Amino acid sequence: TQNADRLNYTSGNIYWLDASINVTNGVSYTYSLYVKPTSVGNQFRFYLDGAFNDSTVITTDSSDWKRYTWTFTASATGSINPHVLLGYGYSSQSILVWGAQLEASTYPTSLINTTSASATRVADACFKTGISSLIGQTSGVLFVDINRTQKSENYNVPIFIGSNPNIVQLYFTSTNALVGQVYTSAGQQVAIISSALANGRYKIALAYASNDFAMYVNGTQIGTDTSGTVPTCSQLYIGNDDTGASNFNDSINQAVLFKTRLTNAELASLTTI
């Protein structure tokens, strides 16, 4: 579908995309826009007007479509007018633009298609059922690489296999502890719990095998357990659990499921940042 817009700058003119948005003081927002310039090096400006003035100049570094972003923190509460500008002494140029989005987030999420009103994103999550052959039934590893910014959210699940009561999962508690947990129909088999984790990037691995469990975070062993059985699992969930209610409200850079248990040395290497 060819539905992009062209912003064309000629001397003395400024072109923009404009919308009135209410923001809250102290909240972080991310402005994003897909751009295809007529020439690499063409510039445009993300500009905010209204409750406060702020801007940043973006220099294009690709001749193809690329998403450019700008994250800022509102310094006042009120209405702002985010613009995309050409001009202010730039040389004659034009850019194709598409998918402008302003959202209350510290990073850009996938595009939410809207027209005349704002919209609230449903949490991104994915799942696949009927994949017993792809899940290690006697041993394996759950691995995720995440950026954690949301704290004090109970039962925040980045990766989960199985279906209650037979599950292997990683989740965060309301006290910001990370839990690696294994359940079977006989009850809880394993619960390895970290201390409270601050905001930041974490590479996490939970290894499981009969009487041989371990959890690593950023190259460090958090704990082990030498007593427990492994459940039979046929479903994989990334970003929540089998109820669909335990949303992980942060970004997941990578999620990997191994069919065999890696060695502890391999787990340390895998999770090292």
PDB file of C-alpha atoms in Angstrom:
ATOM      1  CA  THR A   1       0.000   0.000   0.000  1.00  0.00           C
ATOM      2  CA  GLN A   2       1.488   3.332  -1.054  1.00  0.00           C
ATOM      3  CA  ASN A   3       0.202   5.629   1.669  1.00  0.00           C
ATOM      4  CA  ALA A   4       3.242   7.545   2.875  1.00  0.00           C
ATOM      5  CA  ASP A   5       3.421  11.342   2.774  1.00  0.00           C
ATOM      6  CA  ARG A   6       6.149  13.474   1.241  1.00  0.00           C
ATOM      7  CA  LEU A   7       7.417  16.495   3.145  1.00  0.00           C
ATOM      8  CA  ASN A   8       9.128  18.790   0.656  1.00  0.00           C
ATOM      9  CA  TYR A   9      11.230  21.732   1.806  1.00  0.00           C
ATOM     10  CA  THR A  10      11.799  24.796  -0.344  1.00  0.00           C
ATOM     11  CA  SER A  11      13.367  28.039   0.785  1.00  0.00           C
ATOM     12  CA  GLY A  12      11.254  29.926   3.293  1.00  0.00           C
ATOM     13  CA  ASN A  13       8.836  27.104   3.979  1.00  0.00           C
ATOM     14  CA  ILE A  14       8.535  24.695   6.905  1.00  0.00           C
ATOM     15  CA  TYR A  15       6.513  21.508   6.687  1.00  0.00           C
ATOM     16  CA  TRP A  16       5.250  19.470   9.597  1.00  0.00           C
ATOM     17  CA  LEU A  17       2.983  16.735  10.896  1.00  0.00           C
ATOM     18  CA  ASP A  18       1.019  18.058  13.832  1.00  0.00           C
ATOM     19  CA  ALA A  19      -1.303  16.742  16.561  1.00  0.00           C
ATOM     20  CA  SER A  20      -2.363  18.009  19.984  1.00  0.00           C
ATOM     21  CA  ILE A  21      -1.452  15.549  22.764  1.00  0.00           C
ATOM     22  CA  ASN A  22      -1.831  15.782  26.551  1.00  0.00           C
ATOM     23  CA  VAL A  23       1.266  14.790  28.517  1.00  0.00           C
ATOM     24  CA  THR A  24       2.050  14.443  32.223  1.00  0.00           C
ATOM     25  CA  ASN A  25       5.011  16.047  33.970  1.00  0.00           C
ATOM     26  CA  GLY A  26       7.800  13.560  34.692  1.00  0.00           C
ATOM     27  CA  VAL A  27       6.496  10.848  32.357  1.00  0.00           C
ATOM     28  CA  SER A  28       8.746   9.550  29.574  1.00  0.00           C
ATOM     29  CA  TYR A  29       7.459   9.526  26.005  1.00  0.00           C
ATOM     30  CA  THR A  30       8.849   8.196  22.742  1.00  0.00           C
ATOM     31  CA  TYR A  31       8.210   9.804  19.367  1.00  0.00           C
ATOM     32  CA  SER A  32       8.853   7.601  16.329  1.00  0.00           C
ATOM     33  CA  LEU A  33       8.564   8.006  12.574  1.00  0.00           C
ATOM     34  CA  TYR A  34       9.391   5.924   9.515  1.00  0.00           C
ATOM     35  CA  VAL A  35      11.451   7.995   7.058  1.00  0.00           C
ATOM     36  CA  LYS A  36      12.838   7.471   3.562  1.00  0.00           C
ATOM     37  CA  PRO A  37      14.960  10.468   2.463  1.00  0.00           C
ATOM     38  CA  THR A  38      15.680  11.572  -1.047  1.00  0.00           C
ATOM     39  CA  SER A  39      19.358  11.564  -0.047  1.00  0.00           C
ATOM     40  CA  VAL A  40      21.278  10.086   2.884  1.00  0.00           C
ATOM     41  CA  GLY A  41      22.138  12.914   5.248  1.00  0.00           C
ATOM     42  CA  ASN A  42      18.874  14.782   4.842  1.00  0.00           C
ATOM     43  CA  GLN A  43      17.728  16.167   8.166  1.00  0.00           C
ATOM     44  CA  PHE A  44      14.447  16.679   9.956  1.00  0.00           C
ATOM     45  CA  ARG A  45      13.514  17.808  13.422  1.00  0.00           C
ATOM     46  CA  PHE A  46      11.307  16.229  16.085  1.00  0.00           C
ATOM     47  CA  TYR A  47       9.827  19.320  17.716  1.00  0.00           C
ATOM     48  CA  LEU A  48       7.467  19.799  20.687  1.00  0.00           C
ATOM     49  CA  ASP A  49       5.418  22.937  21.198  1.00  0.00           C
ATOM     50  CA  GLY A  50       2.731  23.878  23.704  1.00  0.00           C
ATOM     51  CA  ALA A  51       3.261  23.045  27.399  1.00  0.00           C
ATOM     52  CA  PHE A  52       7.010  23.098  26.843  1.00  0.00           C
ATOM     53  CA  ASN A  53       9.429  23.499  23.965  1.00  0.00           C
ATOM     54  CA  ASP A  54      11.980  20.865  23.113  1.00  0.00           C
ATOM     55  CA  SER A  55      13.432  19.390  19.964  1.00  0.00           C
ATOM     56  CA  THR A  56      16.110  17.215  18.461  1.00  0.00           C
ATOM     57  CA  VAL A  57      17.580  17.171  14.964  1.00  0.00           C
ATOM     58  CA  ILE A  58      17.748  13.805  13.215  1.00  0.00           C
ATOM     59  CA  THR A  59      20.215  13.160  10.399  1.00  0.00           C
ATOM     60  CA  THR A  60      19.145  10.303   8.152  1.00  0.00           C
ATOM     61  CA  ASP A  61      21.720   7.533   7.744  1.00  0.00           C
ATOM     62  CA  SER A  62      19.881   5.225   5.339  1.00  0.00           C
ATOM     63  CA  SER A  63      18.475   5.650   1.838  1.00  0.00           C
ATOM     64  CA  ASP A  64      15.783   3.061   2.588  1.00  0.00           C
ATOM     65  CA  TRP A  65      12.862   3.134   4.990  1.00  0.00           C
ATOM     66  CA  LYS A  66      14.060   3.349   8.594  1.00  0.00           C
ATOM     67  CA  ARG A  67      12.322   4.071  11.872  1.00  0.00           C
ATOM     68  CA  TYR A  68      13.806   7.038  13.756  1.00  0.00           C
ATOM     69  CA  THR A  69      12.958   7.636  17.407  1.00  0.00           C
ATOM     70  CA  TRP A  70      13.328  10.244  20.136  1.00  0.00           C
ATOM     71  CA  THR A  71      12.644   9.656  23.845  1.00  0.00           C
ATOM     72  CA  PHE A  72      12.058  12.586  26.186  1.00  0.00           C
ATOM     73  CA  THR A  73      10.618  13.272  29.639  1.00  0.00           C
ATOM     74  CA  ALA A  74       7.811  15.817  29.932  1.00  0.00           C
ATOM     75  CA  SER A  75       8.828  18.835  31.997  1.00  0.00           C
ATOM     76  CA  ALA A  76       5.251  20.069  32.418  1.00  0.00           C
ATOM     77  CA  THR A  77       1.692  18.772  32.396  1.00  0.00           C
ATOM     78  CA  GLY A  78      -0.547  19.964  29.602  1.00  0.00           C
ATOM     79  CA  SER A  79      -1.113  19.924  25.872  1.00  0.00           C
ATOM     80  CA  ILE A  80       1.801  19.722  23.456  1.00  0.00           C
ATOM     81  CA  ASN A  81       1.973  19.745  19.678  1.00  0.00           C
ATOM     82  CA  PRO A  82       4.568  17.283  18.380  1.00  0.00           C
ATOM     83  CA  HIS A  83       5.811  18.305  14.928  1.00  0.00           C
ATOM     84  CA  VAL A  84       8.033  16.869  12.262  1.00  0.00           C
ATOM     85  CA  LEU A  85       9.819  19.805  10.677  1.00  0.00           C
ATOM     86  CA  LEU A  86      11.937  20.537   7.641  1.00  0.00           C
ATOM     87  CA  GLY A  87      13.534  23.927   7.348  1.00  0.00           C
ATOM     88  CA  TYR A  88      15.381  26.212   9.757  1.00  0.00           C
ATOM     89  CA  GLY A  89      18.193  26.795   7.270  1.00  0.00           C
ATOM     90  CA  TYR A  90      18.518  23.230   6.023  1.00  0.00           C
ATOM     91  CA  SER A  91      19.415  22.769   2.378  1.00  0.00           C
ATOM     92  CA  SER A  92      16.634  22.027  -0.076  1.00  0.00           C
ATOM     93  CA  GLN A  93      15.456  18.488   0.498  1.00  0.00           C
ATOM     94  CA  SER A  94      12.443  16.217   0.897  1.00  0.00           C
ATOM     95  CA  ILE A  95      11.604  13.079   2.842  1.00  0.00           C
ATOM     96  CA  LEU A  96       8.912  10.434   2.712  1.00  0.00           C
ATOM     97  CA  VAL A  97       7.304   9.842   6.119  1.00  0.00           C
ATOM     98  CA  TRP A  98       4.890   7.247   7.496  1.00  0.00           C
ATOM     99  CA  GLY A  99       3.643   5.908  10.828  1.00  0.00           C
ATOM    100  CA  ALA A 100       4.212   8.866  13.182  1.00  0.00           C
ATOM    101  CA  GLN A 101       3.592   7.747  16.753  1.00  0.00           C
ATOM    102  CA  LEU A 102       3.887   9.315  20.204  1.00  0.00           C
ATOM    103  CA  GLU A 103       3.524   6.968  23.165  1.00  0.00           C
ATOM    104  CA  ALA A 104       4.012   6.914  26.921  1.00  0.00           C
ATOM    105  CA  SER A 105       7.040   4.644  26.894  1.00  0.00           C
ATOM    106  CA  THR A 106      10.817   4.726  27.269  1.00  0.00           C
ATOM    107  CA  TYR A 107      11.205   2.851  23.969  1.00  0.00           C
ATOM    108  CA  PRO A 108       9.239   2.540  20.705  1.00  0.00           C
ATOM    109  CA  THR A 109       6.719  -0.280  20.435  1.00  0.00           C
ATOM    110  CA  SER A 110       5.249  -1.675  17.248  1.00  0.00           C
ATOM    111  CA  LEU A 111       2.936   0.679  15.406  1.00  0.00           C
ATOM    112  CA  ILE A 112      -0.593   1.180  16.775  1.00  0.00           C
ATOM    113  CA  ASN A 113      -2.806   2.198  13.853  1.00  0.00           C
ATOM    114  CA  THR A 114      -5.032   5.111  14.908  1.00  0.00           C
ATOM    115  CA  THR A 115      -7.028   7.808  13.125  1.00  0.00           C
ATOM    116  CA  SER A 116      -8.800  10.487  15.151  1.00  0.00           C
ATOM    117  CA  ALA A 117      -8.315   9.221  18.713  1.00  0.00           C
ATOM    118  CA  SER A 118      -5.593   7.796  20.917  1.00  0.00           C
ATOM    119  CA  ALA A 119      -5.448   4.068  21.648  1.00  0.00           C
ATOM    120  CA  THR A 120      -4.113   1.871  24.430  1.00  0.00           C
ATOM    121  CA  ARG A 121      -1.843  -0.998  23.457  1.00  0.00           C
ATOM    122  CA  VAL A 122      -2.731  -4.549  24.379  1.00  0.00           C
ATOM    123  CA  ALA A 123       0.421  -6.167  25.791  1.00  0.00           C
ATOM    124  CA  ASP A 124       2.572  -7.845  23.147  1.00  0.00           C
ATOM    125  CA  ALA A 125       2.733 -11.597  23.712  1.00  0.00           C
ATOM    126  CA  CYS A 126       2.984 -14.739  21.631  1.00  0.00           C
ATOM    127  CA  PHE A 127       2.338 -18.415  22.176  1.00  0.00           C
ATOM    128  CA  LYS A 128       2.447 -21.734  20.380  1.00  0.00           C
ATOM    129  CA  THR A 129       0.687 -24.919  21.359  1.00  0.00           C
ATOM    130  CA  GLY A 130       1.157 -28.513  20.232  1.00  0.00           C
ATOM    131  CA  ILE A 131       4.961 -28.338  20.106  1.00  0.00           C
ATOM    132  CA  SER A 132       5.971 -31.220  22.371  1.00  0.00           C
ATOM    133  CA  SER A 133       8.698 -32.192  19.893  1.00  0.00           C
ATOM    134  CA  LEU A 134      10.319 -28.755  20.208  1.00  0.00           C
ATOM    135  CA  ILE A 135      10.398 -28.760  24.012  1.00  0.00           C
ATOM    136  CA  GLY A 136      12.853 -30.837  26.001  1.00  0.00           C
ATOM    137  CA  GLN A 137      10.632 -33.225  27.926  1.00  0.00           C
ATOM    138  CA  THR A 138      13.380 -34.509  30.223  1.00  0.00           C
ATOM    139  CA  SER A 139      15.762 -31.553  30.176  1.00  0.00           C
ATOM    140  CA  GLY A 140      16.168 -28.113  28.670  1.00  0.00           C
ATOM    141  CA  VAL A 141      16.839 -24.394  29.204  1.00  0.00           C
ATOM    142  CA  LEU A 142      14.585 -21.326  29.151  1.00  0.00           C
ATOM    143  CA  PHE A 143      16.601 -18.253  28.113  1.00  0.00           C
ATOM    144  CA  VAL A 144      15.529 -14.618  27.836  1.00  0.00           C
ATOM    145  CA  ASP A 145      17.366 -11.350  27.248  1.00  0.00           C
ATOM    146  CA  ILE A 146      15.215  -8.527  28.637  1.00  0.00           C
ATOM    147  CA  ASN A 147      15.208  -4.817  29.446  1.00  0.00           C
ATOM    148  CA  ARG A 148      13.507  -4.325  32.797  1.00  0.00           C
ATOM    149  CA  THR A 149      12.009  -0.902  33.557  1.00  0.00           C
ATOM    150  CA  GLN A 150       8.696  -1.759  35.230  1.00  0.00           C
ATOM    151  CA  LYS A 151       9.112  -2.570  38.915  1.00  0.00           C
ATOM    152  CA  SER A 152       6.808  -3.859  41.663  1.00  0.00           C
ATOM    153  CA  GLU A 153       4.621  -5.790  39.233  1.00  0.00           C
ATOM    154  CA  ASN A 154       3.646  -9.180  40.646  1.00  0.00           C
ATOM    155  CA  TYR A 155       3.837 -12.302  38.486  1.00  0.00           C
ATOM    156  CA  ASN A 156       5.449 -10.626  35.489  1.00  0.00           C
ATOM    157  CA  VAL A 157       6.219 -13.559  33.148  1.00  0.00           C
ATOM    158  CA  PRO A 158       8.736 -13.179  30.271  1.00  0.00           C
ATOM    159  CA  ILE A 159       8.787 -16.893  29.316  1.00  0.00           C
ATOM    160  CA  PHE A 160       6.656 -19.905  30.239  1.00  0.00           C
ATOM    161  CA  ILE A 161       6.282 -23.480  28.986  1.00  0.00           C
ATOM    162  CA  GLY A 162       3.524 -25.952  29.752  1.00  0.00           C
ATOM    163  CA  SER A 163      -0.005 -25.656  31.046  1.00  0.00           C
ATOM    164  CA  ASN A 164      -1.097 -25.577  34.670  1.00  0.00           C
ATOM    165  CA  PRO A 165      -0.212 -27.596  36.705  1.00  0.00           C
ATOM    166  CA  ASN A 166       2.716 -28.820  34.552  1.00  0.00           C
ATOM    167  CA  ILE A 167       4.883 -25.751  33.966  1.00  0.00           C
ATOM    168  CA  VAL A 168       8.410 -24.346  33.832  1.00  0.00           C
ATOM    169  CA  GLN A 169       8.566 -20.551  34.063  1.00  0.00           C
ATOM    170  CA  LEU A 170      10.451 -17.379  34.869  1.00  0.00           C
ATOM    171  CA  TYR A 171       8.624 -14.510  36.552  1.00  0.00           C
ATOM    172  CA  PHE A 172       9.122 -11.396  38.688  1.00  0.00           C
ATOM    173  CA  THR A 173       7.456 -10.788  42.050  1.00  0.00           C
ATOM    174  CA  SER A 174       6.068  -7.545  43.456  1.00  0.00           C
ATOM    175  CA  THR A 175       9.323  -7.198  45.445  1.00  0.00           C
ATOM    176  CA  ASN A 176      11.325  -7.326  42.155  1.00  0.00           C
ATOM    177  CA  ALA A 177      12.759 -10.783  42.800  1.00  0.00           C
ATOM    178  CA  LEU A 178      13.208 -13.139  39.849  1.00  0.00           C
ATOM    179  CA  VAL A 179      11.815 -16.655  40.309  1.00  0.00           C
ATOM    180  CA  GLY A 180      12.687 -19.754  38.312  1.00  0.00           C
ATOM    181  CA  GLN A 181       9.902 -22.222  39.042  1.00  0.00           C
ATOM    182  CA  VAL A 182       8.966 -25.779  38.099  1.00  0.00           C
ATOM    183  CA  TYR A 183       5.589 -27.389  38.837  1.00  0.00           C
ATOM    184  CA  THR A 184       4.100 -30.819  38.149  1.00  0.00           C
ATOM    185  CA  SER A 185       0.750 -32.349  39.078  1.00  0.00           C
ATOM    186  CA  ALA A 186       2.465 -33.429  42.308  1.00  0.00           C
ATOM    187  CA  GLY A 187       3.099 -29.782  43.251  1.00  0.00           C
ATOM    188  CA  GLN A 188       6.016 -27.369  43.219  1.00  0.00           C
ATOM    189  CA  GLN A 189       9.292 -29.060  42.370  1.00  0.00           C
ATOM    190  CA  VAL A 190      11.689 -26.102  42.232  1.00  0.00           C
ATOM    191  CA  ALA A 191      11.703 -22.402  43.134  1.00  0.00           C
ATOM    192  CA  ILE A 192      15.011 -20.581  42.720  1.00  0.00           C
ATOM    193  CA  ILE A 193      14.648 -16.960  43.837  1.00  0.00           C
ATOM    194  CA  SER A 194      17.000 -14.020  43.295  1.00  0.00           C
ATOM    195  CA  SER A 195      17.384 -10.913  45.383  1.00  0.00           C
ATOM    196  CA  ALA A 196      15.566  -7.785  44.226  1.00  0.00           C
ATOM    197  CA  LEU A 197      16.738  -6.704  40.764  1.00  0.00           C
ATOM    198  CA  ALA A 198      17.068  -3.056  39.791  1.00  0.00           C
ATOM    199  CA  ASN A 199      16.023  -1.723  36.404  1.00  0.00           C
ATOM    200  CA  GLY A 200      18.367  -2.689  33.611  1.00  0.00           C
ATOM    201  CA  ARG A 201      19.222  -5.345  31.065  1.00  0.00           C
ATOM    202  CA  TYR A 202      19.256  -8.985  32.149  1.00  0.00           C
ATOM    203  CA  LYS A 203      20.197 -12.222  30.408  1.00  0.00           C
ATOM    204  CA  ILE A 204      18.484 -15.031  32.278  1.00  0.00           C
ATOM    205  CA  ALA A 205      18.682 -18.814  31.923  1.00  0.00           C
ATOM    206  CA  LEU A 206      16.738 -21.470  33.833  1.00  0.00           C
ATOM    207  CA  ALA A 207      18.088 -24.989  33.252  1.00  0.00           C
ATOM    208  CA  TYR A 208      16.034 -28.046  34.124  1.00  0.00           C
ATOM    209  CA  ALA A 209      16.639 -31.781  34.292  1.00  0.00           C
ATOM    210  CA  SER A 210      15.579 -34.398  36.805  1.00  0.00           C
ATOM    211  CA  ASN A 211      17.270 -33.510  40.115  1.00  0.00           C
ATOM    212  CA  ASP A 212      19.466 -30.959  38.343  1.00  0.00           C
ATOM    213  CA  PHE A 213      18.137 -27.384  38.153  1.00  0.00           C
ATOM    214  CA  ALA A 214      20.007 -24.051  37.963  1.00  0.00           C
ATOM    215  CA  MET A 215      19.310 -20.377  37.294  1.00  0.00           C
ATOM    216  CA  TYR A 216      21.844 -17.844  35.998  1.00  0.00           C
ATOM    217  CA  VAL A 217      21.515 -14.075  35.602  1.00  0.00           C
ATOM    218  CA  ASN A 218      24.118 -11.980  33.769  1.00  0.00           C
ATOM    219  CA  GLY A 219      26.781 -14.649  34.075  1.00  0.00           C
ATOM    220  CA  THR A 220      26.219 -15.320  37.780  1.00  0.00           C
ATOM    221  CA  GLN A 221      24.699 -18.421  39.300  1.00  0.00           C
ATOM    222  CA  ILE A 222      21.649 -17.437  41.359  1.00  0.00           C
ATOM    223  CA  GLY A 223      20.889 -20.885  42.702  1.00  0.00           C
ATOM    224  CA  THR A 224      20.588 -24.611  42.082  1.00  0.00           C
ATOM    225  CA  ASP A 225      18.290 -27.421  43.177  1.00  0.00           C
ATOM    226  CA  THR A 226      19.169 -31.112  43.133  1.00  0.00           C
ATOM    227  CA  SER A 227      15.726 -32.483  43.917  1.00  0.00           C
ATOM    228  CA  GLY A 228      12.742 -32.388  41.597  1.00  0.00           C
ATOM    229  CA  THR A 229      11.048 -33.912  38.584  1.00  0.00           C
ATOM    230  CA  VAL A 230      10.398 -32.446  35.133  1.00  0.00           C
ATOM    231  CA  PRO A 231       6.844 -31.942  33.785  1.00  0.00           C
ATOM    232  CA  THR A 232       5.616 -32.832  30.310  1.00  0.00           C
ATOM    233  CA  CYS A 233       5.031 -29.609  28.348  1.00  0.00           C
ATOM    234  CA  SER A 234       3.598 -28.914  24.888  1.00  0.00           C
ATOM    235  CA  GLN A 235       3.077 -25.120  24.901  1.00  0.00           C
ATOM    236  CA  LEU A 236       5.372 -22.088  24.824  1.00  0.00           C
ATOM    237  CA  TYR A 237       4.369 -18.571  25.908  1.00  0.00           C
ATOM    238  CA  ILE A 238       6.537 -15.456  25.540  1.00  0.00           C
ATOM    239  CA  GLY A 239       5.408 -12.332  27.362  1.00  0.00           C
ATOM    240  CA  ASN A 240       2.815 -13.973  29.620  1.00  0.00           C
ATOM    241  CA  ASP A 241       1.570 -17.361  30.865  1.00  0.00           C
ATOM    242  CA  ASP A 242      -1.146 -19.835  29.847  1.00  0.00           C
ATOM    243  CA  THR A 243      -3.844 -17.655  31.428  1.00  0.00           C
ATOM    244  CA  GLY A 244      -2.892 -14.686  29.246  1.00  0.00           C
ATOM    245  CA  ALA A 245      -3.050 -12.438  32.310  1.00  0.00           C
ATOM    246  CA  SER A 246       0.533 -12.323  33.584  1.00  0.00           C
ATOM    247  CA  ASN A 247       1.866  -9.773  31.114  1.00  0.00           C
ATOM    248  CA  PHE A 248       5.529  -8.882  31.011  1.00  0.00           C
ATOM    249  CA  ASN A 249       5.281  -5.118  30.559  1.00  0.00           C
ATOM    250  CA  ASP A 250       8.814  -4.569  29.277  1.00  0.00           C
ATOM    251  CA  SER A 251      10.848  -5.379  26.187  1.00  0.00           C
ATOM    252  CA  ILE A 252      12.167  -8.846  25.375  1.00  0.00           C
ATOM    253  CA  ASN A 253      15.248  -8.693  23.166  1.00  0.00           C
ATOM    254  CA  GLN A 254      15.504 -12.444  22.657  1.00  0.00           C
ATOM    255  CA  ALA A 255      13.866 -15.649  23.850  1.00  0.00           C
ATOM    256  CA  VAL A 256      15.346 -19.097  23.243  1.00  0.00           C
ATOM    257  CA  LEU A 257      14.243 -22.589  24.231  1.00  0.00           C
ATOM    258  CA  PHE A 258      16.914 -25.320  24.374  1.00  0.00           C
ATOM    259  CA  LYS A 259      15.897 -28.993  24.210  1.00  0.00           C
ATOM    260  CA  THR A 260      18.810 -30.144  26.371  1.00  0.00           C
ATOM    261  CA  ARG A 261      20.264 -28.918  29.643  1.00  0.00           C
ATOM    262  CA  LEU A 262      23.386 -26.853  29.045  1.00  0.00           C
ATOM    263  CA  THR A 263      26.303 -27.194  31.419  1.00  0.00           C
ATOM    264  CA  ASN A 264      26.685 -24.621  34.174  1.00  0.00           C
ATOM    265  CA  ALA A 265      29.723 -23.211  32.358  1.00  0.00           C
ATOM    266  CA  GLU A 266      27.628 -22.834  29.201  1.00  0.00           C
ATOM    267  CA  LEU A 267      24.850 -21.157  31.193  1.00  0.00           C
ATOM    268  CA  ALA A 268      27.348 -18.655  32.611  1.00  0.00           C
ATOM    269  CA  SER A 269      28.691 -17.916  29.124  1.00  0.00           C
ATOM    270  CA  LEU A 270      25.215 -17.658  27.599  1.00  0.00           C
ATOM    271  CA  THR A 271      24.034 -15.094  30.161  1.00  0.00           C
ATOM    272  CA  THR A 272      27.145 -12.946  30.331  1.00  0.00           C
ATOM    273  CA  ILE A 273      26.530  -9.423  29.028  1.00  0.00           C
TER     274      ILE A 273
END
